[in-house]
Amino acid sequence: MTNQELKSYRTQLIRDASMMQKKPDRIPHVSFFVTWKILDAGYKLSEAMNDYSIMEKVVRRHQEKYGFDAIFEYGGRNAIRIPQAMGGSTYQVNDEAGTINYKDTAICEADELDELIADPMKFFYEKGMAKKYPCWADKTVTVEDVQRAIDEQSEFIKYHMNITRIMQEEYGMPAFTAPNGFTYPGLDFLFNSIRGIKGLSIDMRKQPEKVEEAIRALNKLYFDPGLETLKNAQEGPDMNYCFDYDITLLCHTILNVKQFERFLWPDLKAVLDTLAEKKKTVRLFMEGSSKRFWDYLKDYPKGIITIHPEQDDVFEIRKALPNCAIMGGMPVNLLGQGTKKQCLDRAKLLCDELGKDGGFILCQDKMVSFKNDANPENVKAVCDFVREYRV
Amino acid sequence: MSEQDKKVDLTKYPEGLKELAARLRLPIPEEETEKREAMVMGLIASLVRQ
């Protein structure tokens, strides 16, 4: 196969599995390896994350060694050079331990929510930046400081476009998600960057109306325009991509069903309903456990949602949500701590049980980050097995 | 801080944003003020999120 043919073949494998209309030729296998691939290539995290030419070598090697059908991440997840250019220290890379620590800074206090609600842009510009960047807080920032960040952002975009092209043209890798807008639910925004886990948990109990107001204000920035873009998108799947849409949810991990229904579901439903109307597919990655929310997904048409669970049992999902394709199933702790035989047995079980009628994409259950998360021999064995195995 | 930077407090919204949009080297023509401001605000929002 030429690289172009290989790209089409791999895209089709994932499309067949996710759309659930046809059993794919074989089970597709997706890489959810993130910083692990840097360490696997023998580099320090800081070396690759600060030098895009090294990151390119890392990504090339990952595919050359393992031969996945798609790679979720091409080295852009922790774009540390952009905040570093402004003196930010959100990411702390520890090369000895092979870890990245993310400093979880809540940029808004409970008594500042009204200010955030009144004008989120002004709040980010004045208060958010001051909380994260010392030069903003002490007002010593110069145009040159911001220019460095702009230049780094351009370098990052250039790297990303280049590596995507390289992987498509030289390795036959498919494009993962079609550009159909970015709907970032206000609650996830509050959770991830603005109030943090503790602050948001308290707010939802003590001042739930304020949380709703904040969600509405934040949604005007990303969610509403993103949803509008999606609503204006052409109907039907874009078969040049593995998926039409991608949603990663984190904030649901602290929600009970009542809170989910009140604060998150209205936004999530708006996106999922639009995708269903447009007959477009979505990979829905839900960190932690999402079991208590599965009922909300059960009435969507078959082949719209591909659920990628982090902690939930994939066999249980198949029974509870026969309308959803499944991505995942390979536990990172097995890849890291198990024997080669255990990993291969698990891969075979997943292919036989979940893949026998289609609707299954093999993938790791978590973003693979640390060196001990996976034994390279286990990863290679599973990749080789899945490529040859026919259900 | 340079003399020019002292004229406008770059950390104030919207005057700091407008100043940055006017003075930064961006891949957008100078006359397209709104687009330039949107690009700088995009960077700020991304820096805050990171």
Coordinates of C-alpha atoms in Angstrom, one line a residue:
Chain A
M1 CA 0.0 0.0 0.0
T2 CA 1.2 3.6 -0.7
N3 CA 1.1 5.9 2.3
Q4 CA -2.0 7.6 0.9
E5 CA -3.7 4.2 0.6
L6 CA -2.6 3.3 4.1
K7 CA -4.0 6.5 5.5
S8 CA -7.4 5.8 3.8
Y9 CA -7.3 2.2 5.0
R10 CA -6.7 3.2 8.6
T11 CA -9.3 6.0 8.5
Q12 CA -11.8 3.5 7.2
L13 CA -11.0 1.0 9.9
I14 CA -11.8 3.6 12.6
R15 CA -14.8 4.9 10.7
D16 CA -16.3 1.4 10.3
A17 CA -15.7 0.7 14.0
S18 CA -17.1 4.1 15.3
M19 CA -20.1 4.3 12.9
M20 CA -21.1 0.7 13.8
Q21 CA -22.6 0.1 10.3
K22 CA -19.9 -2.4 9.2
K23 CA -17.4 -4.6 10.9
P24 CA -14.0 -3.3 10.1
D25 CA -11.4 -5.4 8.2
R26 CA -9.6 -5.7 11.6
I27 CA -9.6 -4.1 15.0
P28 CA -8.1 -0.6 14.7
H29 CA -5.5 0.3 17.4
V30 CA -5.0 3.9 18.5
S31 CA -2.0 5.3 20.5
F32 CA -3.0 7.4 23.5
F33 CA 0.7 7.6 24.5
V34 CA 1.7 11.1 25.5
T35 CA 5.0 11.9 27.4
W36 CA 5.8 8.2 27.7
K37 CA 7.0 8.2 24.1
I38 CA 9.6 10.8 24.9
L39 CA 11.1 8.6 27.6
D40 CA 10.7 5.5 25.5
A41 CA 12.9 7.2 22.9
G42 CA 15.6 7.9 25.5
Y43 CA 15.2 11.6 25.8
K44 CA 14.6 13.7 28.8
L45 CA 11.2 15.4 28.9
S46 CA 12.7 18.8 29.0
E47 CA 14.8 18.0 25.9
A48 CA 11.9 17.1 23.7
M49 CA 9.5 19.6 25.1
N50 CA 11.9 22.5 24.5
D51 CA 13.1 21.4 21.1
Y52 CA 10.6 20.6 18.3
S53 CA 13.2 18.8 16.2
I54 CA 13.7 16.3 19.0
M55 CA 9.9 16.0 19.5
E56 CA 9.6 15.2 15.7
K57 CA 12.2 12.4 16.1
V58 CA 10.2 11.1 19.1
V59 CA 6.9 11.0 17.2
R60 CA 8.5 9.4 14.1
R61 CA 10.2 6.7 16.2
H62 CA 6.9 6.0 18.1
Q63 CA 5.2 5.1 14.8
E64 CA 8.2 3.3 13.3
K65 CA 8.6 1.1 16.3
Y66 CA 4.9 0.3 17.1
G67 CA 2.9 0.9 14.0
F68 CA -0.4 2.2 15.4
D69 CA -3.4 3.0 13.2
A70 CA -3.7 6.5 14.6
I71 CA -1.9 8.6 17.1
F72 CA -3.9 10.9 19.3
E73 CA -1.0 13.2 20.3
Y74 CA 1.9 14.4 18.3
G75 CA 3.9 16.0 21.2
G76 CA 1.7 19.0 21.6
R77 CA -0.1 18.3 24.8
N78 CA 2.1 20.2 27.1
A79 CA 3.1 23.3 25.1
I80 CA 5.4 24.5 27.9
R81 CA 7.4 26.9 25.7
I82 CA 4.5 29.4 25.4
P83 CA 3.9 30.1 29.1
Q84 CA 7.6 29.8 29.8
A85 CA 8.2 32.7 27.4
M86 CA 6.2 34.9 29.7
G87 CA 7.9 33.6 32.8
G88 CA 5.0 31.3 33.8
S89 CA 5.8 28.2 35.9
T90 CA 2.5 26.2 35.6
Y91 CA 4.4 23.2 34.2
Q92 CA 7.3 21.9 36.3
V93 CA 9.3 19.3 34.5
N94 CA 11.2 16.9 36.7
D95 CA 13.7 15.1 34.4
E96 CA 15.0 12.9 37.2
A97 CA 11.6 11.5 38.0
G98 CA 10.4 11.7 34.4
T99 CA 7.3 13.7 35.4
I100 CA 5.6 16.9 34.7
N101 CA 3.9 18.6 37.6
Y102 CA 1.0 20.9 36.8
K103 CA 0.6 23.6 39.3
D104 CA -3.2 23.8 39.8
T105 CA -3.7 27.5 40.3
A106 CA -7.3 28.8 40.7
I107 CA -7.3 32.2 39.1
C108 CA -10.6 33.3 40.7
E109 CA -11.6 33.4 44.3
A110 CA -15.2 32.8 45.5
D111 CA -15.7 36.5 46.1
E112 CA -14.5 37.4 42.6
L113 CA -17.1 35.4 40.8
D114 CA -19.2 38.5 40.2
E115 CA -16.3 40.2 38.5
L116 CA -15.7 37.2 36.3
I117 CA -19.4 37.0 35.4
A118 CA -19.6 40.7 34.5
D119 CA -16.7 40.5 32.0
P120 CA -14.7 37.3 31.6
M121 CA -12.3 38.8 29.1
K122 CA -11.4 41.7 31.5
F123 CA -11.1 39.2 34.3
F124 CA -8.7 37.0 32.4
Y125 CA -6.7 39.9 31.1
E126 CA -6.2 41.7 34.4
K127 CA -6.6 39.1 37.2
G128 CA -6.1 35.8 35.6
M129 CA -2.8 36.8 34.0
A130 CA -1.6 38.4 37.2
K131 CA -2.3 35.2 39.1
K132 CA -0.2 33.1 36.7
Y133 CA 2.6 35.5 35.5
P134 CA 4.7 37.5 37.9
C135 CA 5.6 40.1 35.3
W136 CA 1.9 40.8 34.9
A137 CA 1.3 41.0 38.6
D138 CA 4.1 43.5 39.2
K139 CA 3.4 45.4 36.0
T140 CA 6.9 45.0 34.6
V141 CA 5.6 43.2 31.5
T142 CA 6.9 44.7 28.2
V143 CA 5.7 44.4 24.6
E144 CA 8.8 42.2 24.0
D145 CA 7.7 39.7 26.7
V146 CA 4.3 39.3 25.0
Q147 CA 6.1 39.2 21.6
R148 CA 8.1 36.2 22.8
A149 CA 4.9 34.4 23.7
I150 CA 3.3 35.2 20.4
D151 CA 6.4 33.9 18.6
E152 CA 6.4 30.7 20.6
Q153 CA 2.7 30.2 19.8
S154 CA 3.5 30.6 16.1
E155 CA 6.4 28.1 16.4
F156 CA 4.1 25.7 18.1
I157 CA 1.5 26.0 15.4
K158 CA 4.2 25.5 12.8
Y159 CA 5.5 22.4 14.5
H160 CA 2.0 21.0 14.8
M161 CA 1.2 21.6 11.1
N162 CA 4.5 20.1 10.0
I163 CA 4.4 16.9 12.1
T164 CA 0.8 16.3 11.0
R165 CA 1.8 16.6 7.4
I166 CA 4.9 14.3 8.0
M167 CA 2.8 11.7 9.7
Q168 CA 0.2 11.7 7.0
E169 CA 2.6 11.8 4.0
E170 CA 5.5 9.6 5.3
Y171 CA 3.7 7.2 7.6
G172 CA 0.1 7.0 6.2
M173 CA -1.4 8.2 9.5
P174 CA -5.0 9.4 9.4
A175 CA -6.1 12.8 10.6
F176 CA -7.8 12.2 13.9
T177 CA -10.6 14.9 14.3
A178 CA -12.3 17.1 11.8
P179 CA -12.1 20.9 12.5
N180 CA -15.8 21.4 13.5
G181 CA -15.3 23.9 16.3
F182 CA -14.4 23.7 19.9
T183 CA -17.2 23.6 22.5
Y184 CA -15.6 24.0 25.9
P185 CA -18.4 23.7 28.5
G186 CA -18.3 26.5 31.0
L187 CA -18.3 24.1 33.9
D188 CA -15.2 22.3 32.6
F189 CA -13.5 25.7 32.2
L190 CA -14.4 26.6 35.8
F191 CA -13.1 23.3 37.0
N192 CA -9.9 23.2 35.0
S193 CA -8.6 26.7 35.1
I194 CA -10.7 29.1 37.1
R195 CA -12.0 27.8 40.4
G196 CA -10.2 24.4 40.7
I197 CA -11.6 21.2 42.2
K198 CA -12.0 22.5 45.8
G199 CA -13.4 25.9 44.9
L200 CA -15.9 24.6 42.3
S201 CA -17.1 21.9 44.7
I202 CA -17.9 24.4 47.4
D203 CA -19.5 26.9 44.9
M204 CA -21.9 24.3 43.6
R205 CA -23.2 23.8 47.1
K206 CA -23.0 27.3 48.5
Q207 CA -23.8 29.5 45.5
P208 CA -25.2 27.3 42.7
E209 CA -26.9 30.2 41.0
K210 CA -23.5 32.0 40.7
V211 CA -22.1 28.8 39.1
E212 CA -24.9 28.9 36.5
E213 CA -24.2 32.6 35.8
A214 CA -20.5 31.9 35.5
I215 CA -21.2 29.1 33.1
R216 CA -23.4 31.3 30.9
A217 CA -20.7 34.1 30.9
L218 CA -17.9 31.7 30.0
N219 CA -19.9 29.9 27.4
K220 CA -20.1 33.1 25.4
L221 CA -16.3 32.9 24.9
Y222 CA -15.9 29.3 23.5
F223 CA -18.9 27.1 23.9
D224 CA -21.6 29.2 22.1
P225 CA -19.3 30.1 19.1
G226 CA -18.1 26.5 19.0
L227 CA -21.7 25.2 18.9
E228 CA -22.6 27.7 16.3
T229 CA -19.7 26.5 14.1
L230 CA -20.9 22.9 14.6
K231 CA -24.5 23.8 13.7
N232 CA -23.3 25.4 10.5
A233 CA -21.1 22.4 9.5
Q234 CA -22.1 20.4 6.5
E235 CA -24.4 17.4 7.4
G236 CA -22.9 14.0 7.5
P237 CA -19.5 12.6 8.5
D238 CA -16.3 13.9 7.0
M239 CA -14.7 10.6 5.9
N240 CA -11.2 12.3 5.6
Y241 CA -11.0 12.2 9.4
C242 CA -11.3 9.4 12.0
F243 CA -13.9 11.4 14.0
D244 CA -15.9 14.5 13.4
Y245 CA -15.6 15.7 16.9
D246 CA -13.7 15.2 20.1
I247 CA -14.8 15.9 23.7
T248 CA -12.6 15.3 26.7
L249 CA -14.5 15.7 30.0
L250 CA -12.9 16.0 33.4
C251 CA -15.3 18.0 35.6
H252 CA -17.9 15.2 35.8
T253 CA -15.6 13.4 38.2
I254 CA -16.7 15.6 41.0
L255 CA -20.4 15.7 40.1
N256 CA -23.3 13.7 41.5
V257 CA -26.2 13.0 39.1
K258 CA -28.2 16.0 40.3
Q259 CA -25.2 18.4 39.8
F260 CA -24.5 16.8 36.4
E261 CA -28.0 17.4 35.3
R262 CA -28.0 21.0 36.4
F263 CA -24.5 22.2 35.5
L264 CA -23.1 20.1 32.7
W265 CA -25.8 18.1 30.9
P266 CA -27.5 21.1 29.2
D267 CA -24.3 22.0 27.4
L268 CA -23.2 18.4 26.7
K269 CA -26.7 17.6 25.4
A270 CA -26.7 20.6 23.1
V271 CA -23.5 19.3 21.5
L272 CA -24.5 15.6 21.3
D273 CA -27.9 16.5 19.9
T274 CA -26.3 18.6 17.2
L275 CA -23.9 15.9 16.4
A276 CA -26.8 13.4 16.2
E277 CA -28.8 15.7 14.0
K278 CA -25.8 16.2 11.7
K279 CA -25.0 12.5 11.7
K280 CA -21.5 13.2 12.9
T281 CA -19.3 11.0 15.2
V282 CA -17.7 12.0 18.4
R283 CA -15.0 10.4 20.6
L284 CA -16.1 11.1 24.1
F285 CA -13.2 10.7 26.5
M286 CA -14.5 10.7 30.1
E287 CA -11.8 10.7 32.8
G288 CA -12.3 8.8 36.0
S289 CA -15.6 6.9 36.1
S290 CA -18.7 8.0 34.1
K291 CA -20.9 5.1 35.0
R292 CA -23.5 7.1 36.9
F293 CA -24.1 9.2 33.7
W294 CA -24.5 6.4 31.1
D295 CA -28.3 6.7 31.2
Y296 CA -28.0 10.1 29.5
L297 CA -26.2 8.5 26.5
K298 CA -28.4 5.5 25.9
D299 CA -30.9 7.1 23.5
Y300 CA -28.5 8.5 21.0
P301 CA -28.6 6.8 17.6
K302 CA -26.2 4.0 17.1
G303 CA -22.8 5.0 15.8
I304 CA -22.7 8.7 16.9
I305 CA -20.8 8.3 20.2
T306 CA -17.6 6.4 20.7
I307 CA -17.1 6.3 24.4
H308 CA -13.5 6.2 25.7
P309 CA -13.7 5.4 29.4
E310 CA -10.7 5.9 31.7
Q311 CA -11.8 3.7 34.6
D312 CA -15.0 2.0 33.7
D313 CA -15.3 -1.6 32.6
V314 CA -15.6 -1.8 28.8
F315 CA -17.6 -5.0 28.8
E316 CA -20.2 -3.4 31.2
I317 CA -20.4 -0.4 28.8
R318 CA -21.1 -2.7 25.8
K319 CA -24.1 -4.1 27.7
A320 CA -25.4 -0.8 29.0
L321 CA -24.8 1.2 25.9
P322 CA -25.1 -1.0 22.8
N323 CA -25.6 2.2 20.8
C324 CA -22.1 3.5 21.5
A325 CA -18.9 2.3 20.0
I326 CA -16.1 1.7 22.5
M327 CA -12.5 2.9 22.3
G328 CA -10.1 1.8 25.0
G329 CA -10.0 -1.5 27.0
M330 CA -6.2 -1.9 27.4
P331 CA -5.3 -1.0 31.0
V332 CA -2.2 1.0 31.3
N333 CA -1.3 -0.9 34.6
L334 CA -1.4 -4.1 32.6
L335 CA 1.0 -2.7 30.0
G336 CA 3.2 -1.5 32.7
Q337 CA 3.1 -4.3 35.3
G338 CA 1.7 -7.3 33.4
T339 CA 3.5 -10.0 31.5
K340 CA 3.5 -10.1 27.7
K341 CA 1.1 -13.1 27.8
Q342 CA -1.3 -11.3 30.1
C343 CA -1.3 -8.3 27.7
L344 CA -1.8 -10.5 24.7
D345 CA -4.6 -12.4 26.4
R346 CA -6.3 -9.2 27.3
A347 CA -6.0 -7.9 23.7
K348 CA -7.4 -11.1 22.3
L349 CA -10.3 -11.1 24.7
L350 CA -11.2 -7.5 23.8
C351 CA -11.0 -8.2 20.1
D352 CA -13.1 -11.4 20.4
E353 CA -15.7 -10.1 22.8
L354 CA -16.1 -6.4 21.8
G355 CA -14.9 -6.6 18.2
K356 CA -16.7 -9.6 16.9
D357 CA -19.6 -7.5 15.6
G358 CA -17.6 -4.3 15.2
G359 CA -17.9 -1.1 17.2
F360 CA -14.6 -1.4 19.0
I361 CA -11.3 0.4 18.7
L362 CA -8.4 -0.9 20.9
C363 CA -6.7 1.8 22.9
Q364 CA -5.1 2.4 26.2
D365 CA -7.5 3.4 29.0
K366 CA -5.4 6.4 30.1
M367 CA -3.1 8.9 28.6
V368 CA 0.2 7.1 28.9
S369 CA 2.6 9.5 30.6
F370 CA 5.2 8.0 32.9
K371 CA 8.0 5.5 32.1
N372 CA 6.6 2.8 34.2
D373 CA 3.1 3.2 32.7
A374 CA 4.1 0.8 30.0
N375 CA 6.7 -1.8 29.2
P376 CA 7.8 -1.3 25.6
E377 CA 8.0 -5.0 24.9
N378 CA 4.3 -5.4 26.0
V379 CA 3.3 -2.4 23.8
K380 CA 5.1 -3.9 20.8
A381 CA 3.6 -7.3 21.3
V382 CA 0.1 -6.0 21.5
C383 CA 0.6 -3.8 18.4
D384 CA 2.0 -6.7 16.4
F385 CA -0.8 -9.0 17.5
V386 CA -3.7 -6.6 16.7
R387 CA -2.3 -5.8 13.3
E388 CA -2.4 -9.4 12.2
Y389 CA -5.4 -10.7 14.2
R390 CA -8.7 -11.2 12.4
V391 CA -11.8 -11.8 14.4
Chain B
M1 CA 10.1 48.9 31.5
S2 CA 10.8 51.1 28.4
E3 CA 9.6 54.7 28.2
Q4 CA 7.0 53.6 25.6
D5 CA 5.7 50.9 27.8
K6 CA 5.1 53.4 30.6
K7 CA 2.6 55.4 28.6
V8 CA 0.0 52.7 28.8
D9 CA -0.4 50.1 31.5
L10 CA -0.2 46.9 29.4
T11 CA -1.9 44.9 32.2
K12 CA -5.1 47.0 32.0
Y13 CA -8.1 46.0 29.9
P14 CA -8.9 47.1 27.3
E15 CA -6.2 49.8 26.9
G16 CA -3.3 47.4 27.4
L17 CA -4.8 44.9 24.9
K18 CA -5.2 47.7 22.3
E19 CA -1.7 48.8 22.9
L20 CA -0.3 45.3 22.5
A21 CA -2.4 44.7 19.4
A22 CA -1.0 47.9 17.9
R23 CA 2.6 47.2 18.7
L24 CA 3.2 43.5 18.4
R25 CA 4.5 41.9 15.3
L26 CA 1.5 39.8 14.2
P27 CA 0.7 38.1 10.9
I28 CA -2.3 40.4 10.5
P29 CA -2.2 43.8 8.7
E30 CA -2.1 46.8 11.0
E31 CA -5.4 48.2 9.7
E32 CA -7.3 45.0 10.8
T33 CA -7.5 46.2 14.4
E34 CA -10.2 43.9 15.6
K35 CA -8.5 40.8 14.2
R36 CA -5.2 41.8 15.8
E37 CA -6.9 42.3 19.2
A38 CA -8.7 39.0 18.9
M39 CA -5.4 37.3 18.2
V40 CA -3.7 38.8 21.3
M41 CA -6.8 38.0 23.4
G42 CA -6.6 34.5 22.1
L43 CA -3.1 34.2 23.4
I44 CA -4.0 35.7 26.8
A45 CA -6.9 33.3 27.2
S46 CA -4.6 30.4 26.3
L47 CA -1.9 31.6 28.7
V48 CA -4.5 31.8 31.5
R49 CA -5.8 28.3 30.7
Q50 CA -2.3 26.8 30.8

